[in-house]
CSV table of N, CA and C in Angstrom, one decimal:
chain,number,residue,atom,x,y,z
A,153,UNK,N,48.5,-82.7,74.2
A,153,UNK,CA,47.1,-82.9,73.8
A,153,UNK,C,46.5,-81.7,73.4
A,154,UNK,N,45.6,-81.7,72.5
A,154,UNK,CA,45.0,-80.6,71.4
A,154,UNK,C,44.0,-80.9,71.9
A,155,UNK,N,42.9,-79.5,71.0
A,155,UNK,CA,41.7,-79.8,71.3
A,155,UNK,C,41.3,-80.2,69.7
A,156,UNK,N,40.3,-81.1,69.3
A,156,UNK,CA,40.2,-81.6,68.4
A,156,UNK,C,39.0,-81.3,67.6
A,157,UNK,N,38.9,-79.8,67.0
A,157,UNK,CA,38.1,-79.2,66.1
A,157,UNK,C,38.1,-79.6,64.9
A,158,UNK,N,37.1,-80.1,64.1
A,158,UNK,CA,36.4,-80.0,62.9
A,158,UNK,C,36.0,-79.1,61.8
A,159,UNK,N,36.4,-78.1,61.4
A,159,UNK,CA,35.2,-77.0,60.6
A,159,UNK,C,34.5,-77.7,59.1
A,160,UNK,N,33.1,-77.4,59.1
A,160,UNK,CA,32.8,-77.9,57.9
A,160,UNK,C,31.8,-77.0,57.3
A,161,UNK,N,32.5,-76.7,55.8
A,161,UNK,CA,31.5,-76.1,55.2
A,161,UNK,C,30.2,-76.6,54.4
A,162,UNK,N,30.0,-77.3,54.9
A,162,UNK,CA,28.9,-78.4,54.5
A,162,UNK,C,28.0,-79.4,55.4
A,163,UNK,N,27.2,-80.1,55.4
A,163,UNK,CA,26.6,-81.6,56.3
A,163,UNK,C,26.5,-82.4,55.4
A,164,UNK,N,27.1,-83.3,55.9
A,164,UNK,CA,27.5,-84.6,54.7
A,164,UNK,C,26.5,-85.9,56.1
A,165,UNK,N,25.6,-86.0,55.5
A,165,UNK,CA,24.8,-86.9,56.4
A,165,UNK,C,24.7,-88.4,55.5
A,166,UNK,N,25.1,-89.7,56.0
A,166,UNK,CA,24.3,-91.0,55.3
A,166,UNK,C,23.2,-91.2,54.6
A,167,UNK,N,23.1,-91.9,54.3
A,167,UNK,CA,22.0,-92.2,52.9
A,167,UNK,C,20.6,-92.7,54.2
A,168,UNK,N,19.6,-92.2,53.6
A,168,UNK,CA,18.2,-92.6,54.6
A,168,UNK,C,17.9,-94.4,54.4
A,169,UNK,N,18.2,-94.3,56.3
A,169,UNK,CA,17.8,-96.1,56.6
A,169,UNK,C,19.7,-97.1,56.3
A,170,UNK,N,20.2,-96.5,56.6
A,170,UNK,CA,21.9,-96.6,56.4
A,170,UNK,C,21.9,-97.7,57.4
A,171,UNK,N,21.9,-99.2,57.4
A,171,UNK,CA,21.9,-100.1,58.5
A,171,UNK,C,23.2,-99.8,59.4
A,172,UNK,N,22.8,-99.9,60.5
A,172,UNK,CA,23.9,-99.3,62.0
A,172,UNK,C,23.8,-98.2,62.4
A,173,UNK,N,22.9,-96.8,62.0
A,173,UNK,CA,23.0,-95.6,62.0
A,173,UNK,C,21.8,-95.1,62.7
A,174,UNK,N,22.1,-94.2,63.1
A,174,UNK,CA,20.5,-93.9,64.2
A,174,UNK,C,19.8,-92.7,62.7
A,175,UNK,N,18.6,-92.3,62.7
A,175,UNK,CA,17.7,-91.6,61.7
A,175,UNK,C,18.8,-90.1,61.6
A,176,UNK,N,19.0,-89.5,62.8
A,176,UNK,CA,19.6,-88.1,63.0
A,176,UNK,C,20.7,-88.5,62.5
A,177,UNK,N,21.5,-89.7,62.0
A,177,UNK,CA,22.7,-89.6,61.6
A,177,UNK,C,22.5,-90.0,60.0
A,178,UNK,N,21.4,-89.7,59.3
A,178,UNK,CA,21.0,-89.9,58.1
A,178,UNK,C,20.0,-88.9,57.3
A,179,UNK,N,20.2,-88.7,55.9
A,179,UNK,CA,19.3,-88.0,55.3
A,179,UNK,C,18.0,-88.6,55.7
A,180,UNK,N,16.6,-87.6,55.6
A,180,UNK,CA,15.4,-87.8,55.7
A,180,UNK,C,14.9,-88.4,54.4
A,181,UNK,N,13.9,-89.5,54.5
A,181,UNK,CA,13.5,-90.1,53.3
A,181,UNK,C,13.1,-89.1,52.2
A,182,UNK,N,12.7,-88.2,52.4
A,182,UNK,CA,11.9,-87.1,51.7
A,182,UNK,C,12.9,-85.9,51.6
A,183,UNK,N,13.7,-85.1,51.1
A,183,UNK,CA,14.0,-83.7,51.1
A,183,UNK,C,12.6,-82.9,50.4
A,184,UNK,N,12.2,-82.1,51.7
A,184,UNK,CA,11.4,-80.7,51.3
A,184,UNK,C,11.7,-79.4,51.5
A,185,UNK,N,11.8,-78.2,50.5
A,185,UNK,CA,11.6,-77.6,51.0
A,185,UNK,C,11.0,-76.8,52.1
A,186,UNK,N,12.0,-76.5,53.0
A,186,UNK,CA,10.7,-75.6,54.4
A,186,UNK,C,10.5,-77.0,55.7
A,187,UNK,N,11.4,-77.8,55.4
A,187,UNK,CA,11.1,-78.7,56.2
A,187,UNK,C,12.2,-78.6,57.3
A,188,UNK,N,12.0,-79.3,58.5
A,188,UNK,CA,13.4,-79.1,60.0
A,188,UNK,C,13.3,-80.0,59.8
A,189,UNK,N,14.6,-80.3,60.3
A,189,UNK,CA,15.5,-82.0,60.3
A,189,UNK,C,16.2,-81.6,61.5
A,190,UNK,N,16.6,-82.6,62.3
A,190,UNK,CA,17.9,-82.9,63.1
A,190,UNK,C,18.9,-84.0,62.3
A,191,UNK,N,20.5,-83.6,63.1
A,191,UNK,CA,21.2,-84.2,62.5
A,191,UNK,C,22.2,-84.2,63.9
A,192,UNK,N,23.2,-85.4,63.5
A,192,UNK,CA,23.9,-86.1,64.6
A,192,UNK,C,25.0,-86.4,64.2
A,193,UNK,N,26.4,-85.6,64.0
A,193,UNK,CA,27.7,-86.1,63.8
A,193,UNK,C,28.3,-86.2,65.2
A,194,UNK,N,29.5,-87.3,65.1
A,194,UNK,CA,30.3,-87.7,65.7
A,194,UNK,C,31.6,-86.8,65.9
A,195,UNK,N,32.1,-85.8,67.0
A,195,UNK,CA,33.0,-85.1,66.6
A,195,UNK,C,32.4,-83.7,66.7
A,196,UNK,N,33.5,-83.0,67.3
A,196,UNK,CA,33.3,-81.2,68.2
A,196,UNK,C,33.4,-80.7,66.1
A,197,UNK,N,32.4,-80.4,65.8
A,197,UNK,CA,32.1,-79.9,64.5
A,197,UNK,C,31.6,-78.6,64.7
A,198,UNK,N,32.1,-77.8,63.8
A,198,UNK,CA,32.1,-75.9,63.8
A,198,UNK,C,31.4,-76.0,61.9
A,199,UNK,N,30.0,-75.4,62.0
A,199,UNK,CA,28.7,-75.1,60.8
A,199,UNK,C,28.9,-73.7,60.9
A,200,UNK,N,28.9,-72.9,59.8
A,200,UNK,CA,28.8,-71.5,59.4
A,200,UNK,C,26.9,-71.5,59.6
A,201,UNK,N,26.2,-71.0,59.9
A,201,UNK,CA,25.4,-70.8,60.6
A,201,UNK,C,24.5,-69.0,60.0
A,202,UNK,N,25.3,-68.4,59.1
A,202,UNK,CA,24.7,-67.2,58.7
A,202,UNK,C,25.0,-67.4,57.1
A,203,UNK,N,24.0,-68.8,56.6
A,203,UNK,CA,23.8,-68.5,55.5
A,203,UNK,C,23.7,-70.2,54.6
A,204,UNK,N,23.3,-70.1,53.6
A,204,UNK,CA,22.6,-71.3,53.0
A,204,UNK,C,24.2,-72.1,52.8
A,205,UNK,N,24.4,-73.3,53.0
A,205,UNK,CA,25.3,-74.1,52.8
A,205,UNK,C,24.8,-75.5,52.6
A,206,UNK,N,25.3,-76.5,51.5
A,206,UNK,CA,25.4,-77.5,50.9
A,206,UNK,C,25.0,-78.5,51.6
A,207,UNK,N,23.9,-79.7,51.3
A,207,UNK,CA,23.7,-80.7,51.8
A,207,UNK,C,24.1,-82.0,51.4
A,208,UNK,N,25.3,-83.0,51.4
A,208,UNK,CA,25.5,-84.3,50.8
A,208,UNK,C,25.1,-85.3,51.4
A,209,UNK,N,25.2,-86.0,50.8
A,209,UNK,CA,25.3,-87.3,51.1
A,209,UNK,C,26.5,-88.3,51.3
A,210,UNK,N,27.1,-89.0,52.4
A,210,UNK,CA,28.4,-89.4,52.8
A,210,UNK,C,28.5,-91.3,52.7
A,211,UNK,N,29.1,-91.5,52.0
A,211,UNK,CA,29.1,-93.1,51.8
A,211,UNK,C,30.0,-93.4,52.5
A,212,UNK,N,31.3,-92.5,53.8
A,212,UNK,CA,32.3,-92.9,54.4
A,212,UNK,C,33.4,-92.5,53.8
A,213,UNK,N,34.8,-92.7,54.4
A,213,UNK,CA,35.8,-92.4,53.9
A,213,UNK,C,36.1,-91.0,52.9
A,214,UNK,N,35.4,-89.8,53.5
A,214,UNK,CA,34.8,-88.5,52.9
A,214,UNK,C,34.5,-89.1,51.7
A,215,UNK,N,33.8,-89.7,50.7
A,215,UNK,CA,33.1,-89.9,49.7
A,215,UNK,C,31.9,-89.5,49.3
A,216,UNK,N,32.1,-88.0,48.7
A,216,UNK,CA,30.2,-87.3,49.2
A,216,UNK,C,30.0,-87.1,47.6
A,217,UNK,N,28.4,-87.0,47.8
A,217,UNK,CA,27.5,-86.8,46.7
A,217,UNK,C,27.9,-85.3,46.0
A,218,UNK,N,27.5,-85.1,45.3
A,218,UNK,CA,27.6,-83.4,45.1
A,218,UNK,C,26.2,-83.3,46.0
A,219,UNK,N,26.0,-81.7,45.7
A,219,UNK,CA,24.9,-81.4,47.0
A,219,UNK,C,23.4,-81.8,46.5
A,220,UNK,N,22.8,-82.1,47.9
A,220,UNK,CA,21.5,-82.6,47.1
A,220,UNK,C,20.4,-81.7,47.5
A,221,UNK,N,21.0,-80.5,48.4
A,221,UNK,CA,20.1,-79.5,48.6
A,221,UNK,C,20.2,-78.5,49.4
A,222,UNK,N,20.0,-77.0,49.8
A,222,UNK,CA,20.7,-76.0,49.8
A,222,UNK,C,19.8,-76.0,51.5
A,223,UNK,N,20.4,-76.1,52.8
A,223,UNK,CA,19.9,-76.1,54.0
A,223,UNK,C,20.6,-74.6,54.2
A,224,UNK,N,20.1,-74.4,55.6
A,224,UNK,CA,20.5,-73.3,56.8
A,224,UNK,C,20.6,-74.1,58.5
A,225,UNK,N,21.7,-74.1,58.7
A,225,UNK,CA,21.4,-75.1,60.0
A,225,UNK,C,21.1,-74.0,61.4
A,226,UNK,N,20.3,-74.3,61.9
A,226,UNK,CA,19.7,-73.3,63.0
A,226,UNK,C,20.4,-73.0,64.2
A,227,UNK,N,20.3,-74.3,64.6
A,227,UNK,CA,21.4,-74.9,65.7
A,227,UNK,C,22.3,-75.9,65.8
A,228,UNK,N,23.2,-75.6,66.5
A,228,UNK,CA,24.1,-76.7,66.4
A,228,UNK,C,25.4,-76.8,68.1
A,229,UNK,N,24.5,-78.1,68.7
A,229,UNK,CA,25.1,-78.1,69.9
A,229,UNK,C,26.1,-79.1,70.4
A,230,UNK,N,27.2,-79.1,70.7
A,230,UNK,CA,28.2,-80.2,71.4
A,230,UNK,C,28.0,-80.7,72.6
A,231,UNK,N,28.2,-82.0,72.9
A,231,UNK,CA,27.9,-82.6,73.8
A,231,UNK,C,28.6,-84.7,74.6
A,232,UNK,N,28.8,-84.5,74.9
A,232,UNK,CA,28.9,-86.0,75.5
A,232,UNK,C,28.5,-87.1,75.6
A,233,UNK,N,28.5,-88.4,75.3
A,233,UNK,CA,27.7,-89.3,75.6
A,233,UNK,C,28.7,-90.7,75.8
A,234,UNK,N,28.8,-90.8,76.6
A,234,UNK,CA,29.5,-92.2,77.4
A,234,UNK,C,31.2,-92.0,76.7
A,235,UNK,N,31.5,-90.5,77.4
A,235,UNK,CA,32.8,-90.5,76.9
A,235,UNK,C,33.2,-90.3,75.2
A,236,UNK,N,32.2,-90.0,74.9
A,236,UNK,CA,32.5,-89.8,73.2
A,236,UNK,C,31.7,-88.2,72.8
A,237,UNK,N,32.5,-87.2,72.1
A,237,UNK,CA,31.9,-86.0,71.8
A,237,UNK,C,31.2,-86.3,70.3
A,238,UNK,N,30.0,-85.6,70.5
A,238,UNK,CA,29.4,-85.6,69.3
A,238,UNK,C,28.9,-83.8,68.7
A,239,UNK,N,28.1,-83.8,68.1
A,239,UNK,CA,27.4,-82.4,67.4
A,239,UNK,C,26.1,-82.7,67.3
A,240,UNK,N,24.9,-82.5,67.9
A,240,UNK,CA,23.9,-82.3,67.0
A,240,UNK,C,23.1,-80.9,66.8
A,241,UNK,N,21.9,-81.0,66.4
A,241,UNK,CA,21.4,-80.0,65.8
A,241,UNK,C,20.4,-79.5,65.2
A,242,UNK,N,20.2,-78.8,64.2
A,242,UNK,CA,18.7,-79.0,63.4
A,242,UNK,C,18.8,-77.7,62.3
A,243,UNK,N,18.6,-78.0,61.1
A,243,UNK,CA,18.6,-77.5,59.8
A,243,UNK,C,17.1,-77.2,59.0
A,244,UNK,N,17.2,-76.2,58.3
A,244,UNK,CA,16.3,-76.6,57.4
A,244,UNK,C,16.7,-76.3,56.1
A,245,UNK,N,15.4,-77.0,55.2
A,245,UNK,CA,15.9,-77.4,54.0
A,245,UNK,C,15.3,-76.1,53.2
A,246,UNK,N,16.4,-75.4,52.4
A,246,UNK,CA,15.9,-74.1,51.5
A,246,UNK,C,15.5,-74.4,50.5
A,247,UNK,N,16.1,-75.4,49.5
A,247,UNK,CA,15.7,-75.6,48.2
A,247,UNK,C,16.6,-77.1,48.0
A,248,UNK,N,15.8,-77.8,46.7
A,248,UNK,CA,15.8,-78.9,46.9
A,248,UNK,C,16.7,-79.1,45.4
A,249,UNK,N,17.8,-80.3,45.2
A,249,UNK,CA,18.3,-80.1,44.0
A,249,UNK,C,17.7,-81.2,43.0
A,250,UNK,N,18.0,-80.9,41.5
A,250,UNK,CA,17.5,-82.2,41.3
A,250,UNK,C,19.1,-83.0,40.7
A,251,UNK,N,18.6,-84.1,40.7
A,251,UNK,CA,20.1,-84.8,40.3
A,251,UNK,C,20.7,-85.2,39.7
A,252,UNK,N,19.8,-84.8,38.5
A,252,UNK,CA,20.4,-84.7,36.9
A,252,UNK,C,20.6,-83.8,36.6
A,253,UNK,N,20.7,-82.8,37.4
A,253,UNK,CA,21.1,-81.1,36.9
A,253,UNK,C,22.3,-80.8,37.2
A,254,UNK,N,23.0,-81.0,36.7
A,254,UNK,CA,24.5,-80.5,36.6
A,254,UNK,C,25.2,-79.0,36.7
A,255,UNK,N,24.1,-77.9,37.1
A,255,UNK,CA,24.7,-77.1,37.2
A,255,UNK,C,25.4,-76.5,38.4
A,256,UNK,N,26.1,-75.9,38.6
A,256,UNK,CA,27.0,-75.7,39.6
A,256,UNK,C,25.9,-75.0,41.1
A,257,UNK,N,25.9,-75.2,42.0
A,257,UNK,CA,24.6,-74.8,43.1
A,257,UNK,C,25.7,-73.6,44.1
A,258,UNK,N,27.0,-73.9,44.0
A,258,UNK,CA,28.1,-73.5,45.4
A,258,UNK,C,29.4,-73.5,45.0
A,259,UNK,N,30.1,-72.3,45.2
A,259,UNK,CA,31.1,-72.2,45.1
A,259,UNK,C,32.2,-72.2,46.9
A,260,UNK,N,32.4,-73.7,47.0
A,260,UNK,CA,32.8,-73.3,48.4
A,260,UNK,C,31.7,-73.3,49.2
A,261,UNK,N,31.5,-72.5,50.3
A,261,UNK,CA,30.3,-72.7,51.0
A,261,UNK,C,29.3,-71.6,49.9
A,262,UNK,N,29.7,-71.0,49.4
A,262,UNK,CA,28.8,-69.9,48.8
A,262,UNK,C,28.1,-70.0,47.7
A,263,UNK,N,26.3,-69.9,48.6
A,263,UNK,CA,25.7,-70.6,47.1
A,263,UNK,C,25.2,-69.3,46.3
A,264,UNK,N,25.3,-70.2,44.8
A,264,UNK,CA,25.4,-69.2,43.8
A,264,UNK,C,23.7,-69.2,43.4
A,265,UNK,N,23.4,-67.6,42.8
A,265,UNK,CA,22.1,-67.7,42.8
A,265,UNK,C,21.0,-68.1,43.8
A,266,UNK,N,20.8,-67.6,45.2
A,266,UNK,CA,20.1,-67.9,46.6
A,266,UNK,C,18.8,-67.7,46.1
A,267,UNK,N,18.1,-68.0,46.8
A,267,UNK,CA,16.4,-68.0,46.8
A,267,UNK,C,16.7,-66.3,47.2
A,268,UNK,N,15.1,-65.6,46.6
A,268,UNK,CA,15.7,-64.5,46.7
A,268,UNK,C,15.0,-64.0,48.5
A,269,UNK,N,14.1,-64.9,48.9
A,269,UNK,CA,14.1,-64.6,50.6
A,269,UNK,C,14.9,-64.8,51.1
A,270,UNK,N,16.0,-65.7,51.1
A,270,UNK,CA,17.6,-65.6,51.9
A,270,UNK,C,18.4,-65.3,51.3
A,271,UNK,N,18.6,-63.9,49.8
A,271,UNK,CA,19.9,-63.1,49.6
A,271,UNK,C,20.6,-62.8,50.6
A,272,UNK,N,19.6,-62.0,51.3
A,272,UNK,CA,20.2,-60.9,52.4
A,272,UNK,C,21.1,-61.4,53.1
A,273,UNK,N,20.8,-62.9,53.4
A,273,UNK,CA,21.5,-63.6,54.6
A,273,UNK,C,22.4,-64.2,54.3
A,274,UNK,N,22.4,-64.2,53.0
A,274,UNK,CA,23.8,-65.3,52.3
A,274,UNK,C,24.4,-64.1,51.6
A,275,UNK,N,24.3,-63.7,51.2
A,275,UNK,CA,25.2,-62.2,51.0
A,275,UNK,C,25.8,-61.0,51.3
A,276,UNK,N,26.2,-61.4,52.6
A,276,UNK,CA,27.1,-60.6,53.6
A,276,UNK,C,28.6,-60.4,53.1
């Protein structure tokens, strides 16, 4: 028996109001910039944490959106609940994308072009 780690360069959260799904396990109706969110995955999940990384949207069966907007997740803690490991957490939102814009936002976790208040921190 293993231990059963995750790493993701990304949060791939459900679409907001996703029937069966608690709110923290879905996008917020609104993406703002400057706004905190919590989020809620299922699964001992490891978030890079020193620097802007990619927000999708997850229709299941890894099926994600491209990104719909460039977060920093703050915290991110593992935990228990009736025998099942989960992740939650809390992010905020850097900049917001639009979705007819096709231009590339991230290469990998590394987003291209940063707001210039979080270079420092995404350019390590």
């Amino acid at each position: 028996m293993g231990i059963q780690v995750e790493f993701n360069p990304d949060l791939a959260l459900r679409g907001f109001g996703t029937k069966g799904r608690l709110e923290v396990e879905c996008l917020p109706e609104r993406l703002e910039a400057g706004k905190l969110c919590r989020f809620l995955k299922r699964g001992q999940r490891n978030y890079w944490l020193e620097g802007e990384i990619p927000l999708l949207e997850t229709r299941g069966n890894q099926k994600l959106s491209r990104p719909l907007a460039s977060i920093i997740i703050i915290e991110a803690t593992h935990f228990l609940k009736d025998g099942m490991l989960y992740t939650k957490g809390m992010y905020e939102v850097i900049d917001v994308f639009d979705e007819n814009d096709k231009e590339v936002k991230f290469e990998s976790y590394k987003r291209i072009n940063p707001l210039k208040k979080y270079q420092k921190l995404t350019n390590r």
